[in-house]
Amino acid sequence: MTVIRDVAAQTWRLYKWFFVGFGLAAFFLWLLPAIAAAATAPVAPTAPTVSIPSVSIGVGGAKNPKDVVGALQILLLLTVLSLAPTLLVLLTSFTRIIVVLSFVRTALGTAQVPPNQVLVGLALLLTFFVMNPVIRDVNANALQPYEKHQITQAVALDRAAKPLRAFMFRQTREKDLQLFYTISKEPRPTAQNDVPTYILIPAFVLSELKTAFEIGFAIYVPFIVIDMVVASILLSMGMMMIPPVLISLPFKILIFLLVDGWNLTVAALFQSFHTT
């Protein structure tokens, strides 16, 4: 009986797997036509695409002299535009201010504190403050009349140059002007209006650098004294392995804060523009 029961069980398993396989085959045979019909169904039209225009820049040979002149004019214009910020910076008080602020940071011994972005931003703000009378004069006497078509472009440029030249003359040393007249071998002028701008600008920049270094030297001396005192104390205590700068840095920052150093620095800068 046991043998018959085992044969019957194996036969039942065989029939069960047969019916399962047959059902799966029938299901796939029914599903394939539906998939084929869906593949052949029409696709909905897509939205029209927008074409983006392309820009191409090429370099070709010039066919006539006018093309060469036009290319040179464009090159000159691009050069002037790239140098315009530098020229504007050199014609204002920015040079003296940024050099003095850099001296303050170096004298304190803080390598990148304040960072360069902060120093440049502060120098720009102080430059606008110093140059505010010149800017207002140029706007009132040159820019506004030109925008209202009351004067020509040449007259506007001449009026705009007068207050700027007057500011530069007040800050320029006579010795620096004589230097550039000696180099250029130009005849000495009898009045300020006879001084050409190409001589005034480098003399002004040289004077600004000299004034900035004088202020920087006055700022540097107290910090050097602090470094020397700290180095002497460390040497007398036998602590020669400790860098004096490491000990003097917090003392220099503390003294700078106690005397309100930034206030004194800015005040000295503005006083230098009014006394020269």
Short mmCIF file of N, CA and C in Angstrom, two decimals, residues 138-274:
data_model
loop_
_atom_site.label_atom_id
_atom_site.label_comp_id
_atom_site.label_asym_id
_atom_site.label_seq_id
_atom_site.Cartn_x
_atom_site.Cartn_y
_atom_site.Cartn_z
N VAL A 138 31.70 117.56 -11.07
CA VAL A 138 31.64 116.99 -12.43
C VAL A 138 30.20 116.73 -12.84
N ASN A 139 29.39 116.24 -11.93
CA ASN A 139 28.00 115.95 -12.26
C ASN A 139 27.21 117.22 -12.55
N ALA A 140 27.44 118.28 -11.76
CA ALA A 140 26.66 119.51 -11.93
C ALA A 140 27.10 120.33 -13.14
N ASN A 141 28.39 120.39 -13.40
CA ASN A 141 28.89 121.28 -14.45
C ASN A 141 29.19 120.60 -15.78
N ALA A 142 29.29 119.27 -15.79
CA ALA A 142 29.64 118.57 -17.03
C ALA A 142 28.59 117.53 -17.43
N LEU A 143 28.25 116.62 -16.53
CA LEU A 143 27.37 115.51 -16.92
C LEU A 143 25.94 115.96 -17.16
N GLN A 144 25.38 116.70 -16.21
CA GLN A 144 23.98 117.12 -16.37
C GLN A 144 23.76 118.04 -17.57
N PRO A 145 24.60 119.07 -17.78
CA PRO A 145 24.41 119.88 -19.00
C PRO A 145 24.57 119.09 -20.29
N TYR A 146 25.47 118.11 -20.29
CA TYR A 146 25.66 117.29 -21.51
C TYR A 146 24.44 116.40 -21.76
N GLU A 147 23.85 115.83 -20.71
CA GLU A 147 22.66 115.01 -20.89
C GLU A 147 21.46 115.84 -21.36
N LYS A 148 21.44 117.11 -20.98
CA LYS A 148 20.35 117.99 -21.43
C LYS A 148 20.65 118.66 -22.77
N HIS A 149 21.75 118.25 -23.42
CA HIS A 149 22.14 118.77 -24.74
C HIS A 149 22.40 120.27 -24.71
N GLN A 150 22.91 120.76 -23.58
CA GLN A 150 23.24 122.17 -23.47
C GLN A 150 24.68 122.46 -23.88
N ILE A 151 25.55 121.46 -23.81
CA ILE A 151 26.95 121.62 -24.18
C ILE A 151 27.35 120.43 -25.05
N THR A 152 28.45 120.58 -25.73
CA THR A 152 28.96 119.50 -26.57
C THR A 152 29.80 118.53 -25.74
N GLN A 153 30.18 117.42 -26.38
CA GLN A 153 30.99 116.42 -25.68
C GLN A 153 32.37 116.96 -25.32
N ALA A 154 32.95 117.73 -26.20
CA ALA A 154 34.28 118.29 -25.93
C ALA A 154 34.24 119.24 -24.73
N VAL A 155 33.21 120.07 -24.68
CA VAL A 155 33.08 121.00 -23.55
C VAL A 155 32.84 120.23 -22.26
N ALA A 156 32.04 119.15 -22.32
CA ALA A 156 31.77 118.35 -21.13
C ALA A 156 33.04 117.69 -20.60
N LEU A 157 33.85 117.16 -21.49
CA LEU A 157 35.11 116.54 -21.07
C LEU A 157 36.06 117.58 -20.47
N ASP A 158 36.08 118.76 -21.03
CA ASP A 158 36.95 119.82 -20.50
C ASP A 158 36.49 120.26 -19.11
N ARG A 159 35.19 120.37 -18.92
CA ARG A 159 34.67 120.75 -17.61
C ARG A 159 34.88 119.64 -16.58
N ALA A 160 34.76 118.39 -17.01
CA ALA A 160 34.97 117.27 -16.08
C ALA A 160 36.42 117.15 -15.67
N ALA A 161 37.34 117.53 -16.55
CA ALA A 161 38.76 117.41 -16.23
C ALA A 161 39.24 118.48 -15.26
N LYS A 162 38.60 119.63 -15.24
CA LYS A 162 39.07 120.73 -14.40
C LYS A 162 39.05 120.41 -12.91
N PRO A 163 37.94 119.96 -12.32
CA PRO A 163 37.99 119.65 -10.88
C PRO A 163 38.89 118.48 -10.55
N LEU A 164 38.99 117.50 -11.46
CA LEU A 164 39.88 116.37 -11.21
C LEU A 164 41.34 116.80 -11.25
N ARG A 165 41.69 117.66 -12.20
CA ARG A 165 43.06 118.18 -12.26
C ARG A 165 43.36 119.06 -11.05
N ALA A 166 42.38 119.82 -10.60
CA ALA A 166 42.60 120.65 -9.41
C ALA A 166 42.87 119.78 -8.18
N PHE A 167 42.14 118.67 -8.05
CA PHE A 167 42.39 117.75 -6.93
C PHE A 167 43.79 117.15 -7.03
N MET A 168 44.19 116.74 -8.21
CA MET A 168 45.51 116.14 -8.36
C MET A 168 46.62 117.15 -8.12
N PHE A 169 46.41 118.40 -8.53
CA PHE A 169 47.43 119.43 -8.29
C PHE A 169 47.62 119.67 -6.80
N ARG A 170 46.53 119.62 -6.03
CA ARG A 170 46.65 119.85 -4.58
C ARG A 170 47.44 118.74 -3.88
N GLN A 171 47.43 117.53 -4.43
CA GLN A 171 48.11 116.41 -3.81
C GLN A 171 49.47 116.10 -4.43
N THR A 172 49.86 116.83 -5.46
CA THR A 172 51.11 116.54 -6.18
C THR A 172 52.21 117.48 -5.72
N ARG A 173 53.36 116.92 -5.48
CA ARG A 173 54.52 117.72 -5.08
C ARG A 173 55.17 118.35 -6.32
N GLU A 174 55.73 119.51 -6.08
CA GLU A 174 56.42 120.21 -7.17
C GLU A 174 57.63 119.42 -7.64
N LYS A 175 58.28 118.73 -6.71
CA LYS A 175 59.47 117.96 -7.05
C LYS A 175 59.14 116.83 -8.02
N ASP A 176 57.97 116.20 -7.82
CA ASP A 176 57.58 115.11 -8.72
C ASP A 176 57.24 115.63 -10.11
N LEU A 177 56.61 116.79 -10.19
CA LEU A 177 56.35 117.39 -11.50
C LEU A 177 57.66 117.72 -12.22
N GLN A 178 58.61 118.27 -11.49
CA GLN A 178 59.90 118.59 -12.10
C GLN A 178 60.61 117.33 -12.60
N LEU A 179 60.46 116.23 -11.89
CA LEU A 179 61.09 114.98 -12.32
C LEU A 179 60.59 114.56 -13.70
N PHE A 180 59.28 114.58 -13.89
CA PHE A 180 58.74 114.13 -15.17
C PHE A 180 58.96 115.17 -16.27
N TYR A 181 59.07 116.44 -15.92
CA TYR A 181 59.45 117.42 -16.93
C TYR A 181 60.90 117.22 -17.35
N THR A 182 61.76 116.84 -16.42
CA THR A 182 63.15 116.56 -16.76
C THR A 182 63.26 115.32 -17.64
N ILE A 183 62.47 114.30 -17.33
CA ILE A 183 62.52 113.07 -18.13
C ILE A 183 61.99 113.32 -19.54
N SER A 184 60.89 114.06 -19.65
CA SER A 184 60.27 114.29 -20.96
C SER A 184 60.92 115.42 -21.74
N LYS A 185 61.78 116.22 -21.06
CA LYS A 185 62.47 117.35 -21.69
C LYS A 185 61.49 118.35 -22.28
N GLU A 186 60.36 118.50 -21.59
CA GLU A 186 59.38 119.51 -22.00
C GLU A 186 59.73 120.85 -21.37
N PRO A 187 59.36 121.96 -22.01
CA PRO A 187 59.62 123.28 -21.41
C PRO A 187 58.76 123.48 -20.17
N ARG A 188 59.32 124.18 -19.17
CA ARG A 188 58.60 124.41 -17.93
C ARG A 188 57.40 125.33 -18.16
N PRO A 189 56.22 124.99 -17.59
CA PRO A 189 55.05 125.83 -17.81
C PRO A 189 55.05 127.03 -16.86
N THR A 190 54.29 128.02 -17.21
CA THR A 190 54.16 129.21 -16.36
C THR A 190 52.92 129.15 -15.48
N ALA A 191 51.96 128.29 -15.77
CA ALA A 191 50.73 128.16 -14.98
C ALA A 191 50.32 126.69 -14.94
N GLN A 192 49.42 126.37 -14.00
CA GLN A 192 48.96 124.99 -13.86
C GLN A 192 48.17 124.51 -15.08
N ASN A 193 47.46 125.43 -15.72
CA ASN A 193 46.68 125.03 -16.89
C ASN A 193 47.57 124.59 -18.05
N ASP A 194 48.84 124.99 -18.02
CA ASP A 194 49.75 124.61 -19.09
C ASP A 194 50.39 123.24 -18.87
N VAL A 195 50.18 122.65 -17.71
CA VAL A 195 50.75 121.33 -17.43
C VAL A 195 49.92 120.27 -18.13
N PRO A 196 50.49 119.49 -19.02
CA PRO A 196 49.70 118.45 -19.71
C PRO A 196 49.30 117.33 -18.75
N THR A 197 48.21 116.67 -19.07
CA THR A 197 47.68 115.63 -18.19
C THR A 197 48.59 114.42 -18.14
N TYR A 198 49.27 114.11 -19.23
CA TYR A 198 50.13 112.92 -19.25
C TYR A 198 51.34 113.09 -18.35
N ILE A 199 51.67 114.31 -17.95
CA ILE A 199 52.73 114.55 -16.97
C ILE A 199 52.15 114.65 -15.56
N LEU A 200 50.96 115.21 -15.45
CA LEU A 200 50.34 115.39 -14.13
C LEU A 200 49.99 114.04 -13.49
N ILE A 201 49.48 113.10 -14.28
CA ILE A 201 49.00 111.83 -13.70
C ILE A 201 50.14 111.02 -13.07
N PRO A 202 51.25 110.74 -13.75
CA PRO A 202 52.32 109.97 -13.07
C PRO A 202 52.92 110.72 -11.89
N ALA A 203 53.02 112.06 -11.97
CA ALA A 203 53.53 112.82 -10.82
C ALA A 203 52.57 112.71 -9.63
N PHE A 204 51.28 112.72 -9.91
CA PHE A 204 50.28 112.56 -8.85
C PHE A 204 50.38 111.19 -8.20
N VAL A 205 50.52 110.13 -8.99
CA VAL A 205 50.62 108.78 -8.44
C VAL A 205 51.88 108.64 -7.59
N LEU A 206 52.99 109.21 -8.06
CA LEU A 206 54.24 109.14 -7.30
C LEU A 206 54.11 109.88 -5.97
N SER A 207 53.45 111.03 -5.98
CA SER A 207 53.24 111.77 -4.74
C SER A 207 52.33 111.01 -3.79
N GLU A 208 51.32 110.35 -4.33
CA GLU A 208 50.42 109.57 -3.49
C GLU A 208 51.16 108.42 -2.81
N LEU A 209 52.04 107.76 -3.55
CA LEU A 209 52.80 106.66 -2.96
C LEU A 209 53.73 107.17 -1.85
N LYS A 210 54.35 108.30 -2.08
CA LYS A 210 55.26 108.85 -1.06
C LYS A 210 54.50 109.24 0.19
N THR A 211 53.37 109.90 0.04
CA THR A 211 52.56 110.27 1.21
C THR A 211 52.06 109.04 1.95
N ALA A 212 51.63 108.01 1.20
CA ALA A 212 51.15 106.79 1.83
C ALA A 212 52.25 106.10 2.62
N PHE A 213 53.48 106.09 2.09
CA PHE A 213 54.58 105.47 2.82
C PHE A 213 54.97 106.28 4.06
N GLU A 214 54.83 107.59 4.00
CA GLU A 214 55.10 108.40 5.19
C GLU A 214 54.10 108.08 6.30
N ILE A 215 52.83 107.98 5.95
CA ILE A 215 51.81 107.62 6.94
C ILE A 215 52.03 106.20 7.44
N GLY A 216 52.39 105.29 6.53
CA GLY A 216 52.65 103.92 6.92
C GLY A 216 53.82 103.81 7.87
N PHE A 217 54.87 104.62 7.67
CA PHE A 217 56.02 104.60 8.58
C PHE A 217 55.60 105.05 9.97
N ALA A 218 54.78 106.12 10.05
CA ALA A 218 54.31 106.59 11.35
C ALA A 218 53.45 105.54 12.05
N ILE A 219 52.72 104.75 11.29
CA ILE A 219 51.90 103.69 11.88
C ILE A 219 52.77 102.52 12.32
N TYR A 220 53.84 102.26 11.59
CA TYR A 220 54.67 101.08 11.84
C TYR A 220 55.52 101.21 13.10
N VAL A 221 55.95 102.43 13.44
CA VAL A 221 56.91 102.62 14.54
C VAL A 221 56.40 102.09 15.87
N PRO A 222 55.18 102.40 16.33
CA PRO A 222 54.74 101.87 17.63
C PRO A 222 54.71 100.35 17.68
N PHE A 223 54.35 99.71 16.59
CA PHE A 223 54.30 98.24 16.59
C PHE A 223 55.71 97.64 16.63
N ILE A 224 56.67 98.32 16.01
CA ILE A 224 58.05 97.84 16.10
C ILE A 224 58.55 97.93 17.54
N VAL A 225 58.17 99.00 18.24
CA VAL A 225 58.58 99.15 19.64
C VAL A 225 58.01 98.02 20.48
N ILE A 226 56.74 97.65 20.24
CA ILE A 226 56.13 96.54 20.98
C ILE A 226 56.88 95.24 20.71
N ASP A 227 57.23 95.00 19.44
CA ASP A 227 57.98 93.78 19.11
C ASP A 227 59.34 93.75 19.81
N MET A 228 60.02 94.89 19.85
CA MET A 228 61.33 94.94 20.49
C MET A 228 61.22 94.71 22.00
N VAL A 229 60.21 95.29 22.64
CA VAL A 229 60.04 95.11 24.08
C VAL A 229 59.76 93.65 24.40
N VAL A 230 58.86 93.03 23.63
CA VAL A 230 58.52 91.63 23.86
C VAL A 230 59.73 90.74 23.63
N ALA A 231 60.50 91.01 22.56
CA ALA A 231 61.70 90.20 22.28
C ALA A 231 62.73 90.34 23.40
N SER A 232 62.89 91.55 23.94
CA SER A 232 63.85 91.75 25.04
C SER A 232 63.41 91.00 26.30
N ILE A 233 62.12 91.04 26.60
CA ILE A 233 61.63 90.34 27.79
C ILE A 233 61.82 88.84 27.64
N LEU A 234 61.50 88.29 26.48
CA LEU A 234 61.68 86.85 26.27
C LEU A 234 63.14 86.45 26.34
N LEU A 235 64.03 87.31 25.83
CA LEU A 235 65.46 87.01 25.86
C LEU A 235 65.99 87.04 27.30
N SER A 236 65.52 87.99 28.08
CA SER A 236 65.97 88.07 29.47
C SER A 236 65.44 86.92 30.31
N MET A 237 64.29 86.34 29.93
CA MET A 237 63.74 85.20 30.65
C MET A 237 64.30 83.87 30.15
N GLY A 238 65.15 83.91 29.14
CA GLY A 238 65.74 82.69 28.61
C GLY A 238 64.79 81.89 27.72
N MET A 239 63.71 82.50 27.28
CA MET A 239 62.72 81.81 26.42
C MET A 239 63.01 82.14 24.97
N MET A 240 64.17 81.72 24.51
CA MET A 240 64.59 82.05 23.15
C MET A 240 63.93 81.19 22.10
N MET A 241 63.31 80.08 22.49
CA MET A 241 62.69 79.19 21.52
C MET A 241 61.30 79.66 21.11
N ILE A 242 60.72 80.59 21.86
CA ILE A 242 59.38 81.10 21.54
C ILE A 242 59.51 82.29 20.61
N PRO A 243 58.84 82.29 19.46
CA PRO A 243 58.92 83.45 18.54
C PRO A 243 58.32 84.69 19.20
N PRO A 244 59.01 85.81 19.15
CA PRO A 244 58.46 87.04 19.78
C PRO A 244 57.15 87.49 19.14
N VAL A 245 56.99 87.23 17.84
CA VAL A 245 55.76 87.64 17.17
C VAL A 245 54.55 86.94 17.75
N LEU A 246 54.72 85.69 18.17
CA LEU A 246 53.61 84.93 18.74
C LEU A 246 53.10 85.56 20.02
N ILE A 247 53.99 86.16 20.80
CA ILE A 247 53.59 86.79 22.06
C ILE A 247 53.14 88.23 21.84
N SER A 248 53.80 88.94 20.91
CA SER A 248 53.49 90.36 20.73
C SER A 248 52.20 90.59 19.96
N LEU A 249 51.74 89.61 19.18
CA LEU A 249 50.54 89.81 18.36
C LEU A 249 49.31 90.16 19.19
N PRO A 250 48.96 89.42 20.24
CA PRO A 250 47.78 89.83 21.01
C PRO A 250 47.95 91.18 21.68
N PHE A 251 49.19 91.53 22.12
CA PHE A 251 49.41 92.84 22.73
C PHE A 251 49.22 93.96 21.70
N LYS A 252 49.69 93.74 20.48
CA LYS A 252 49.51 94.77 19.44
C LYS A 252 48.04 94.96 19.10
N ILE A 253 47.30 93.87 19.00
CA ILE A 253 45.86 93.98 18.72
C ILE A 253 45.15 94.69 19.87
N LEU A 254 45.52 94.36 21.11
CA LEU A 254 44.88 94.99 22.27
C LEU A 254 45.15 96.49 22.31
N ILE A 255 46.41 96.88 22.10
CA ILE A 255 46.75 98.31 22.11
C ILE A 255 46.07 99.03 20.95
N PHE A 256 46.01 98.37 19.79
CA PHE A 256 45.35 98.98 18.63
C PHE A 256 43.87 99.23 18.91
N LEU A 257 43.24 98.31 19.63
CA LEU A 257 41.83 98.49 19.98
C LEU A 257 41.65 99.55 21.06
N LEU A 258 42.56 99.59 22.04
CA LEU A 258 42.43 100.56 23.13
C LEU A 258 42.55 101.99 22.62
N VAL A 259 43.43 102.23 21.66
CA VAL A 259 43.60 103.59 21.14
C VAL A 259 42.65 103.88 19.98
N ASP A 260 41.76 102.92 19.66
CA ASP A 260 40.83 103.06 18.53
C ASP A 260 41.61 103.31 17.24
N GLY A 261 42.42 102.31 16.86
CA GLY A 261 43.36 102.47 15.76
C GLY A 261 42.71 102.75 14.41
N TRP A 262 41.59 102.08 14.12
CA TRP A 262 40.96 102.31 12.82
C TRP A 262 40.44 103.74 12.71
N ASN A 263 39.91 104.26 13.81
CA ASN A 263 39.45 105.65 13.80
C ASN A 263 40.61 106.60 13.55
N LEU A 264 41.72 106.36 14.24
CA LEU A 264 42.89 107.23 14.06
C LEU A 264 43.46 107.13 12.65
N THR A 265 43.45 105.92 12.09
CA THR A 265 43.99 105.73 10.74
C THR A 265 43.16 106.49 9.70
N VAL A 266 41.84 106.34 9.78
CA VAL A 266 40.97 107.02 8.82
C VAL A 266 41.06 108.53 9.01
N ALA A 267 41.12 108.98 10.27
CA ALA A 267 41.24 110.42 10.52
C ALA A 267 42.56 110.96 9.95
N ALA A 268 43.64 110.21 10.11
CA ALA A 268 44.92 110.65 9.56
C ALA A 268 44.89 110.70 8.04
N LEU A 269 44.19 109.75 7.43
CA LEU A 269 44.07 109.75 5.96
C LEU A 269 43.33 110.99 5.48
N PHE A 270 42.20 111.30 6.08
CA PHE A 270 41.44 112.46 5.64
C PHE A 270 42.19 113.75 5.94
N GLN A 271 42.89 113.80 7.06
CA GLN A 271 43.68 114.99 7.37
C GLN A 271 44.80 115.20 6.35
N SER A 272 45.36 114.10 5.85
CA SER A 272 46.43 114.23 4.87
C SER A 272 45.92 114.82 3.56
N PHE A 273 44.67 114.57 3.21
CA PHE A 273 44.12 115.14 1.96
C PHE A 273 43.78 116.61 2.12
N HIS A 274 43.52 117.06 3.34
CA HIS A 274 43.14 118.45 3.52
C HIS A 274 44.33 119.35 3.84
#
